[in-house]
Amino acid sequence: MRKSKPQQLLFAFADSPKGDGHVGGADESARKTQPVHTANDSHRSESTPPPAGGYCHLLELVADQGNLRRALTSVADNKGAPGVDGRSVEDVEQEARQLLPRLRDALLTETYVPGDIRRVWIPKPSGGQRGLGIPNVIDRWIQQAVRQVLEPIYEPTFHESSHGFRPGRGTHTAIAESAGYVKQGLRYTVDIDLENFFDRVHHQRLLDRLAQRVKDRRLLRIIRLMLKANVVLPDGTRVKSEEGTPQGGPLSPLLSNIVLDELDQELERRGLSFVRYADDCNIYVGSERAGLRIMASVRSFIERRVRLKVNETKSAVDLAHRRHFLGFRVGGTRKGWLSVQLSRRTLDRIDTKIRALTPRSWGGRLSWCIKRLNRYLRGWIGYFKLITKEAWRTLRNLDAHIRRRLRAIIIRQKKRPRYLFRHLVSRGCSWRSAVRTAFSRRGTWWQSNSGAMHRAYPNSWFVDSPVSLTDLWNQHRYDWRPLWGYRAEEPDV
């Protein structure tokens, strides 16, 4: 390996400015709120067969000025970080008028060469680090333009049970389909997680699958160059890319679905009920014995045919309600109702986030702290609104925990016991209870749950600030009853 300077590889418009972008056009619908989908008996979307001989002359569609403009708009909406060349999205947007014709010419004359990819490491919630590959903004622009042409070709052919990185689909549709299988009595899940999937994709197998439908060799050449682009590590070392699709470019999600569609087809051929979101795949079966048999055969198919590796640590056969899937646990209750609850990992994450947003050493106004907290809680409940009433007690406990942490901030801001004593008395507490709380040696956390603090700052004081998770859930929760056979007399909370 050799050291390299952080610079863009030469290509036709190497003297052009920097940039980053987000994809629009064909991807626009993916960013809109979508209704929850149910499990569908028909597994594969109806699609028009490819023209005889496959799709040709696609590079002209990629280089079309309208397509390139939509691609730059989409990249700009994503506001990603600069790549190796240091060029920001704003820089590329400012030079877009000059760059676009040169970029189009570089594509059509086959002189375009992607630049190096910047490797960054981010912590995983479950521990360890995940490597992201950040292409230069101009390269993300081209990737998005390619995606907008290929996505309409491949999207209709993907399996209905594939929900990751697809327009009109997402976490909610995946959980809805999972709940449908559990409701049908498939209580066990074969939880399959692919180890370092984005770093292990076999380039030649991917290109061969692309070539089955894409007959424009010029476009395949560009995709090959994108896959083979060198990776620049944080210490400046440049390494060759022999396998994998950089997780960070606009084209990577589509390529990953093309690779894993082979797995989807095999599971459909076997008549299995499954839900896949990116590299997380759950197969629903009626017994543990059947699950163990399927786990062994599917593992063999993945490792021998698809040439990927199953993560043995994260994969298992277990009851569905015990497994973490996209932050949820899906199961049933004793009365036969559907139960969608938060996973243990999700609870640990939100607890850590609440602690970070409500530090006891907060030195600013309490209203500023609450404003930051509210912004996070609204986004959080927007994702987890699919939970059922069995999780209501958990939300209530989170609300109580947040109020207690805010009370702890108030105590710490009073600095000294005598100041806290005077403050509690001014808010209507008796002298005895104020003394017991203010001069206690048990610490701030005990004081925050004392009777005096509850009298000074009752739950009613926190109405609307911060927002209540239980109130937000009641406003936005999804009504599962018509879909999954809830009893009409089920009480609301």
Coordinates of C-alpha atoms in Angstrom, one line a residue:
M1 CA 0.0 0.0 0.0
R2 CA 1.2 3.5 -0.7
K3 CA 0.4 6.9 0.7
S4 CA -1.7 9.3 -1.5
K5 CA -2.6 12.9 -1.3
P6 CA -6.3 13.8 -1.0
Q7 CA -6.9 14.6 -4.6
Q8 CA -9.3 13.6 -7.3
L9 CA -8.2 11.2 -10.0
L10 CA -7.8 12.9 -13.4
F11 CA -10.8 12.8 -15.7
A12 CA -12.2 14.9 -18.5
F13 CA -13.3 17.8 -16.3
A14 CA -10.6 17.5 -13.6
D15 CA -10.3 21.3 -13.3
S16 CA -14.0 21.7 -12.4
P17 CA -15.1 22.6 -8.9
K18 CA -16.1 20.4 -6.1
G19 CA -19.5 19.2 -5.0
D20 CA -22.0 16.7 -3.4
G21 CA -25.5 15.9 -4.3
H22 CA -28.7 14.1 -3.7
V23 CA -30.9 12.2 -6.2
G24 CA -34.2 13.4 -7.3
G25 CA -36.7 12.6 -10.0
A26 CA -37.3 8.9 -9.8
D27 CA -36.3 8.9 -6.1
E28 CA -38.7 11.7 -5.1
S29 CA -41.5 9.4 -4.0
A30 CA -39.2 7.5 -1.6
R31 CA -39.0 10.6 0.6
K32 CA -42.7 11.0 1.0
T33 CA -44.7 9.5 3.8
Q34 CA -46.1 6.2 2.6
P35 CA -49.1 4.3 4.0
V36 CA -48.4 1.0 5.8
H37 CA -48.5 -1.9 3.4
T38 CA -49.8 -5.4 4.3
A39 CA -48.4 -8.7 3.4
N40 CA -49.3 -9.6 -0.2
D41 CA -50.0 -13.1 -1.5
S42 CA -48.5 -12.2 -4.8
H43 CA -44.8 -11.9 -4.2
R44 CA -43.4 -10.4 -7.4
S45 CA -44.5 -7.2 -9.0
E46 CA -45.9 -7.5 -12.5
S47 CA -43.4 -6.0 -14.9
T48 CA -42.9 -5.6 -18.6
P49 CA -40.3 -8.0 -19.9
P50 CA -37.1 -6.4 -21.2
P51 CA -36.9 -5.7 -24.9
A52 CA -35.4 -8.4 -27.0
G53 CA -31.7 -8.2 -26.6
G54 CA -31.9 -6.2 -23.4
Y55 CA -31.7 -2.4 -22.8
C56 CA -29.3 -0.7 -25.1
H57 CA -28.2 3.0 -25.5
L58 CA -28.8 3.7 -21.9
L59 CA -25.7 6.0 -21.6
E60 CA -27.5 8.6 -23.7
L61 CA -30.3 8.6 -21.1
V62 CA -27.8 8.9 -18.3
A63 CA -26.1 11.9 -20.1
D64 CA -29.4 13.6 -20.9
Q65 CA -29.3 17.2 -19.6
G66 CA -32.7 16.9 -17.9
N67 CA -31.6 13.7 -16.1
L68 CA -28.3 15.3 -15.0
R69 CA -30.2 18.3 -13.6
R70 CA -32.5 16.1 -11.6
A71 CA -29.6 14.1 -10.3
L72 CA -27.8 17.2 -9.1
T73 CA -30.9 18.5 -7.4
S74 CA -31.2 15.2 -5.6
V75 CA -27.6 15.2 -4.5
A76 CA -27.9 18.7 -3.3
D77 CA -31.0 17.8 -1.2
N78 CA -29.0 15.1 0.6
K79 CA -26.3 17.6 1.6
G80 CA -23.5 15.0 1.9
A81 CA -20.0 15.6 3.1
P82 CA -17.1 16.3 0.6
G83 CA -15.1 13.5 -0.9
V84 CA -11.4 13.1 -1.3
D85 CA -11.1 16.3 -3.4
G86 CA -12.6 18.5 -0.7
R87 CA -15.3 19.9 -2.9
S88 CA -18.6 20.6 -1.2
V89 CA -22.1 20.4 -2.7
E90 CA -22.4 24.1 -2.7
D91 CA -19.3 24.4 -4.8
V92 CA -20.6 22.1 -7.4
E93 CA -24.0 23.8 -7.5
Q94 CA -22.4 27.2 -8.1
E95 CA -20.5 25.8 -11.1
A96 CA -23.3 23.5 -12.4
R97 CA -23.9 25.6 -15.5
Q98 CA -20.3 25.2 -16.7
L99 CA -19.9 21.6 -15.4
L100 CA -23.0 20.1 -16.9
P101 CA -22.0 20.2 -20.7
R102 CA -18.5 19.1 -19.8
L103 CA -19.8 16.2 -17.7
R104 CA -22.2 15.2 -20.5
D105 CA -19.4 15.2 -23.0
A106 CA -17.1 13.2 -20.7
L107 CA -19.8 10.5 -20.4
L108 CA -20.6 10.2 -24.1
T109 CA -16.9 10.2 -25.2
E110 CA -16.1 7.6 -22.5
T111 CA -13.4 9.8 -20.9
Y112 CA -15.1 10.0 -17.5
V113 CA -13.1 8.3 -14.7
P114 CA -14.4 8.3 -11.1
G115 CA -12.2 9.7 -8.4
D116 CA -11.0 8.0 -5.2
I117 CA -13.5 7.2 -2.4
R118 CA -12.9 8.7 1.1
R119 CA -13.3 6.0 3.8
V120 CA -14.8 7.2 7.1
W121 CA -15.6 5.1 10.2
I122 CA -18.8 5.6 12.2
P123 CA -19.7 3.7 15.4
K124 CA -22.3 1.0 15.3
P125 CA -25.1 1.1 17.9
S126 CA -24.4 -2.5 18.6
G127 CA -20.6 -2.0 19.0
G128 CA -17.8 -1.8 16.5
Q129 CA -17.5 0.5 13.6
R130 CA -19.1 0.7 10.2
G131 CA -17.1 1.8 7.2
L132 CA -18.6 4.4 4.8
G133 CA -17.3 5.2 1.4
I134 CA -17.9 8.8 0.4
P135 CA -17.3 9.5 -3.3
N136 CA -16.6 13.0 -4.6
V137 CA -19.7 15.1 -5.1
I138 CA -19.3 15.0 -8.9
D139 CA -19.1 11.2 -8.7
R140 CA -22.2 11.1 -6.6
W141 CA -23.9 13.3 -9.2
I142 CA -23.0 10.7 -11.9
Q143 CA -24.1 7.8 -9.7
Q144 CA -27.4 9.4 -9.1
A145 CA -27.9 10.0 -12.8
V146 CA -27.1 6.3 -13.4
R147 CA -29.5 5.3 -10.7
Q148 CA -32.4 7.3 -12.1
V149 CA -32.0 5.4 -15.4
L150 CA -31.5 1.9 -13.9
E151 CA -34.1 2.1 -11.1
P152 CA -37.2 2.1 -13.4
I153 CA -35.7 -1.0 -15.2
Y154 CA -35.0 -3.0 -12.1
E155 CA -37.6 -1.8 -9.6
P156 CA -40.6 -3.6 -11.1
T157 CA -38.6 -6.9 -11.1
F158 CA -37.8 -6.8 -7.4
H159 CA -39.6 -9.0 -4.9
E160 CA -42.6 -7.6 -3.0
S161 CA -41.0 -8.8 0.3
S162 CA -37.9 -6.6 -0.3
H163 CA -38.4 -3.3 1.5
G164 CA -35.0 -1.6 1.9
F165 CA -33.9 1.4 -0.3
R166 CA -37.0 1.2 -2.5
P167 CA -39.5 4.0 -3.5
G168 CA -42.7 3.7 -1.5
R169 CA -41.3 1.1 0.8
G170 CA -39.4 1.2 4.1
T171 CA -39.4 0.1 7.7
H172 CA -43.1 0.5 8.2
T173 CA -44.0 -1.7 5.2
A174 CA -41.5 -4.4 6.4
I175 CA -42.9 -4.5 9.9
A176 CA -46.5 -4.6 8.5
E177 CA -45.7 -7.6 6.4
S178 CA -43.8 -9.3 9.3
A179 CA -46.9 -8.8 11.5
G180 CA -49.1 -10.4 8.9
Y181 CA -47.0 -13.6 8.9
V182 CA -47.0 -13.7 12.7
K183 CA -50.8 -13.2 12.7
Q184 CA -51.0 -16.2 10.4
G185 CA -49.4 -18.4 13.1
L186 CA -45.8 -18.3 11.8
R187 CA -44.4 -17.6 15.3
Y188 CA -40.8 -18.6 14.7
T189 CA -38.3 -16.5 12.7
V190 CA -35.1 -17.5 10.9
D191 CA -33.2 -14.3 11.5
I192 CA -30.4 -14.0 8.9
D193 CA -27.9 -11.2 9.0
L194 CA -25.2 -10.9 6.3
E195 CA -21.7 -10.1 7.7
N196 CA -20.1 -6.9 6.2
F197 CA -22.4 -7.2 3.2
F198 CA -21.5 -3.9 1.5
D199 CA -17.8 -4.7 1.8
R200 CA -18.2 -8.3 0.5
V201 CA -20.2 -7.9 -2.7
H202 CA -18.5 -9.9 -5.5
H203 CA -17.9 -7.4 -8.4
Q204 CA -18.0 -9.9 -11.2
R205 CA -21.2 -11.6 -10.1
L206 CA -22.8 -8.2 -9.7
L207 CA -21.7 -7.1 -13.2
D208 CA -22.9 -10.4 -14.7
R209 CA -26.3 -9.8 -13.2
L210 CA -26.4 -6.3 -14.6
A211 CA -25.4 -7.5 -18.0
Q212 CA -28.4 -9.8 -18.1
R213 CA -30.6 -6.8 -18.7
V214 CA -28.2 -3.9 -19.5
K215 CA -26.7 -4.4 -22.9
D216 CA -25.0 -1.0 -23.1
R217 CA -21.3 -1.9 -22.5
R218 CA -20.4 1.7 -22.1
L219 CA -22.6 2.0 -19.0
L220 CA -21.4 -1.3 -17.6
R221 CA -17.8 0.0 -18.0
I222 CA -18.7 3.1 -15.9
I223 CA -20.2 1.0 -13.2
R224 CA -17.2 -1.2 -13.2
L225 CA -14.9 1.8 -12.7
M226 CA -17.1 3.0 -9.9
L227 CA -16.8 -0.3 -8.1
K228 CA -13.1 -0.5 -8.7
A229 CA -12.3 3.0 -7.5
N230 CA -9.5 3.2 -5.0
V231 CA -10.3 3.8 -1.3
V232 CA -8.4 6.4 0.7
L233 CA -8.2 5.5 4.4
P234 CA -8.2 8.2 7.1
D235 CA -4.4 8.0 7.4
G236 CA -4.0 8.7 3.6
T237 CA -3.3 5.2 2.5
R238 CA -4.8 4.3 -0.9
V239 CA -6.0 0.7 -1.3
K240 CA -7.5 -1.1 -4.3
S241 CA -11.1 -2.1 -4.1
E242 CA -11.4 -5.8 -5.0
E243 CA -14.9 -6.4 -3.7
G244 CA -17.9 -4.5 -2.2
T245 CA -20.0 -1.5 -3.1
P246 CA -19.1 1.7 -1.1
Q247 CA -21.9 2.4 1.4
G248 CA -22.3 6.1 1.0
G249 CA -22.9 6.6 -2.8
P250 CA -26.4 7.0 -4.3
L251 CA -26.0 3.9 -6.5
S252 CA -25.0 1.5 -3.8
P253 CA -28.5 0.8 -2.5
L254 CA -29.8 -0.2 -5.9
L255 CA -26.8 -2.4 -6.6
S256 CA -27.3 -4.1 -3.3
N257 CA -30.9 -4.9 -4.1
I258 CA -29.8 -6.3 -7.5
V259 CA -27.3 -8.6 -5.7
L260 CA -29.8 -9.8 -3.1
D261 CA -32.7 -10.2 -5.5
E262 CA -31.1 -13.6 -6.3
L263 CA -31.7 -14.6 -2.7
D264 CA -35.3 -13.3 -2.8
Q265 CA -35.9 -15.4 -5.9
E266 CA -34.6 -18.5 -4.3
L267 CA -36.7 -18.0 -1.2
E268 CA -39.8 -17.5 -3.3
R269 CA -39.0 -20.7 -5.3
R270 CA -39.0 -22.6 -2.0
G271 CA -42.3 -21.1 -1.1
L272 CA -41.1 -19.4 2.1
S273 CA -42.7 -16.4 3.8
F274 CA -39.9 -13.8 4.3
V275 CA -39.3 -10.1 4.8
R276 CA -36.0 -8.5 3.7
Y277 CA -34.7 -5.1 4.5
A278 CA -31.3 -4.6 2.9
D279 CA -29.0 -7.2 4.4
D280 CA -31.5 -8.2 7.2
C281 CA -33.7 -11.1 6.3
N282 CA -36.4 -12.7 8.4
I283 CA -38.0 -16.0 7.3
Y284 CA -41.2 -16.9 9.2
V285 CA -41.9 -20.5 9.9
G286 CA -44.3 -22.5 12.2
S287 CA -41.8 -24.4 14.3
E288 CA -38.2 -24.3 15.6
R289 CA -37.4 -27.5 13.9
A290 CA -38.4 -26.2 10.5
G291 CA -36.4 -23.0 11.2
L292 CA -33.2 -24.9 11.9
R293 CA -33.6 -26.9 8.7
I294 CA -34.2 -23.7 6.7
M295 CA -31.3 -21.8 8.3
A296 CA -28.9 -24.6 7.3
S297 CA -30.0 -24.7 3.7
V298 CA -30.3 -20.9 3.2
R299 CA -26.8 -20.4 4.8
S300 CA -25.4 -22.9 2.3
F301 CA -27.1 -21.1 -0.6
I302 CA -25.8 -17.7 0.5
E303 CA -22.2 -18.7 1.0
R304 CA -21.9 -21.0 -2.0
R305 CA -24.1 -19.4 -4.6
V306 CA -24.2 -15.7 -3.7
R307 CA -20.7 -15.8 -2.2
L308 CA -21.6 -13.8 0.9
K309 CA -21.1 -14.7 4.5
V310 CA -23.8 -15.1 7.2
N311 CA -23.1 -13.4 10.5
E312 CA -23.3 -16.3 12.9
T313 CA -23.3 -14.0 16.0
K314 CA -26.4 -12.0 14.9
S315 CA -28.3 -14.8 13.1
A316 CA -30.5 -17.2 15.0
V317 CA -33.8 -19.2 15.0
D318 CA -36.1 -18.0 17.7
L319 CA -39.6 -16.9 18.5
A320 CA -40.4 -13.8 16.6
H321 CA -41.2 -11.6 19.6
R322 CA -37.7 -12.2 21.0
R323 CA -35.8 -11.0 17.9
H324 CA -34.8 -7.4 17.1
F325 CA -36.0 -6.4 13.6
L326 CA -35.5 -2.8 12.5
G327 CA -36.0 -1.6 16.1
F328 CA -39.2 -3.6 16.8
R329 CA -40.3 -6.9 18.3
V330 CA -43.3 -8.5 16.5
G331 CA -45.4 -11.1 18.3
G332 CA -48.8 -11.9 19.6
T333 CA -50.6 -11.6 22.9
R334 CA -52.4 -14.3 24.9
K335 CA -55.7 -13.0 23.7
G336 CA -54.7 -13.4 20.1
W337 CA -54.0 -9.8 19.4
L338 CA -51.0 -8.5 17.4
S339 CA -48.2 -7.1 19.5
V340 CA -45.6 -4.7 18.1
Q341 CA -43.2 -3.5 20.7
L342 CA -39.8 -1.8 21.1
S343 CA -36.8 -4.0 21.1
R344 CA -34.3 -4.0 24.0
R345 CA -31.7 -2.4 21.7
T346 CA -34.1 0.4 20.8
L347 CA -34.8 1.1 24.5
D348 CA -31.1 1.3 25.2
R349 CA -30.5 3.7 22.4
I350 CA -33.3 6.1 23.4
D351 CA -32.1 6.0 27.0
T352 CA -28.6 6.9 25.9
K353 CA -29.9 9.7 23.6
I354 CA -32.1 11.2 26.4
R355 CA -29.2 11.3 28.7
A356 CA -27.1 13.1 26.1
L357 CA -29.9 15.6 25.4
T358 CA -30.6 16.3 29.1
P359 CA -27.2 16.6 30.9
R360 CA -27.4 17.6 34.5
S361 CA -24.7 20.1 33.8
W362 CA -26.9 22.0 31.3
G363 CA -26.0 25.6 31.7
G364 CA -28.4 27.3 29.3
R365 CA -32.1 28.0 29.6
L366 CA -34.3 25.0 30.3
S367 CA -36.5 26.0 27.4
W368 CA -33.6 25.5 25.0
C369 CA -32.9 22.0 26.4
I370 CA -36.6 21.1 26.0
K371 CA -36.7 22.5 22.4
R372 CA -33.8 20.2 21.5
L373 CA -35.5 17.3 23.2
N374 CA -38.8 17.9 21.5
R375 CA -37.2 17.9 18.1
Y376 CA -35.8 14.5 18.7
L377 CA -38.9 13.0 20.3
R378 CA -41.2 14.0 17.4
G379 CA -38.8 12.3 14.9
W380 CA -38.5 9.3 17.1
I381 CA -42.2 8.7 17.5
G382 CA -42.7 9.2 13.7
Y383 CA -40.5 6.1 13.2
F384 CA -41.9 4.0 16.1
K385 CA -45.6 4.9 15.8
L386 CA -46.3 1.4 14.7
I387 CA -46.0 0.0 18.2
T388 CA -49.3 -1.3 19.7
K389 CA -50.9 -0.6 23.0
E390 CA -48.8 -3.2 24.8
A391 CA -45.9 -0.7 24.5
W392 CA -47.9 2.1 26.1
R393 CA -46.4 1.4 29.6
T394 CA -42.9 1.7 28.1
L395 CA -43.7 5.1 26.7
R396 CA -45.2 6.2 30.0
N397 CA -42.0 5.2 31.8
L398 CA -39.9 7.1 29.2
D399 CA -42.0 10.2 29.8
A400 CA -41.5 9.9 33.6
H401 CA -37.8 9.4 33.1
I402 CA -37.6 12.6 30.9
R403 CA -39.4 14.7 33.5
R404 CA -37.1 13.4 36.3
R405 CA -34.0 14.4 34.3
L406 CA -35.4 17.9 33.7
R407 CA -36.1 18.2 37.4
A408 CA -32.5 17.2 38.1
I409 CA -31.3 20.0 35.7
I410 CA -33.4 22.5 37.7
I411 CA -31.8 21.3 41.0
R412 CA -28.3 21.6 39.6
Q413 CA -28.9 25.1 38.2
K414 CA -29.7 26.3 41.8
K415 CA -26.0 25.7 42.6
R416 CA -26.4 25.7 46.4
P417 CA -28.8 24.0 48.9
R418 CA -30.0 27.3 50.4
Y419 CA -30.9 28.6 46.9
L420 CA -32.8 25.4 46.1
F421 CA -34.5 25.7 49.5
R422 CA -35.7 29.2 48.8
H423 CA -36.9 28.2 45.3
L424 CA -38.9 25.3 46.5
V425 CA -40.6 27.4 49.2
S426 CA -41.4 30.0 46.6
R427 CA -43.2 27.3 44.6
G428 CA -45.5 26.3 47.4
C429 CA -43.5 23.6 49.2
S430 CA -43.6 23.4 53.0
W431 CA -40.5 24.3 54.9
R432 CA -40.0 20.8 56.2
S433 CA -40.2 19.1 52.8
A434 CA -38.0 21.8 51.2
V435 CA -35.4 21.3 53.9
R436 CA -35.5 17.6 53.5
T437 CA -34.9 17.9 49.7
A438 CA -32.5 20.8 49.5
F439 CA -30.1 19.7 52.2
S440 CA -30.2 16.0 51.5
R441 CA -26.9 14.3 50.9
R442 CA -28.4 11.5 48.8
G443 CA -27.5 13.3 45.6
T444 CA -29.3 15.1 42.7
W445 CA -31.0 12.0 41.3
W446 CA -32.7 11.2 44.6
Q447 CA -33.7 14.9 45.0
S448 CA -35.2 14.9 41.5
N449 CA -37.8 12.3 42.7
S450 CA -38.5 13.8 46.1
G451 CA -42.0 14.9 47.1
A452 CA -40.9 18.5 47.2
M453 CA -39.7 18.5 43.6
H454 CA -43.0 16.8 42.5
R455 CA -45.0 19.5 44.3
A456 CA -42.9 22.3 42.9
Y457 CA -42.9 20.8 39.4
P458 CA -45.9 18.5 39.1
N459 CA -46.5 16.5 35.9
S460 CA -49.0 19.2 34.8
W461 CA -46.1 21.7 34.7
F462 CA -44.6 19.7 31.9
V463 CA -47.6 19.6 29.6
D464 CA -46.6 20.5 26.1
S465 CA -43.0 21.1 27.2
P466 CA -41.5 18.6 26.7
V467 CA -43.9 16.8 24.4
S468 CA -45.2 13.6 25.8
L469 CA -44.4 10.4 24.0
T470 CA -47.7 8.8 25.0
D471 CA -49.6 11.8 23.7
L472 CA -47.7 11.8 20.4
W473 CA -48.3 8.1 20.0
N474 CA -52.0 8.5 20.6
Q475 CA -52.1 11.2 17.9
H476 CA -50.1 9.4 15.3
R477 CA -50.4 5.7 16.1
Y478 CA -51.4 3.3 13.4
D479 CA -54.7 1.4 13.8
W480 CA -53.9 -2.3 13.3
R481 CA -57.4 -3.5 14.2
P482 CA -59.0 -3.5 10.7
L483 CA -55.9 -5.3 9.2
W484 CA -55.1 -7.9 11.8
G485 CA -58.4 -8.8 13.4
Y486 CA -58.4 -6.8 16.6
R487 CA -61.6 -7.1 18.6
A488 CA -63.8 -4.1 18.3
E489 CA -64.2 -3.7 22.0
E490 CA -60.5 -3.4 22.6
P491 CA -60.0 -0.5 25.0
D492 CA -58.0 2.6 24.0
V493 CA -55.3 3.9 26.2

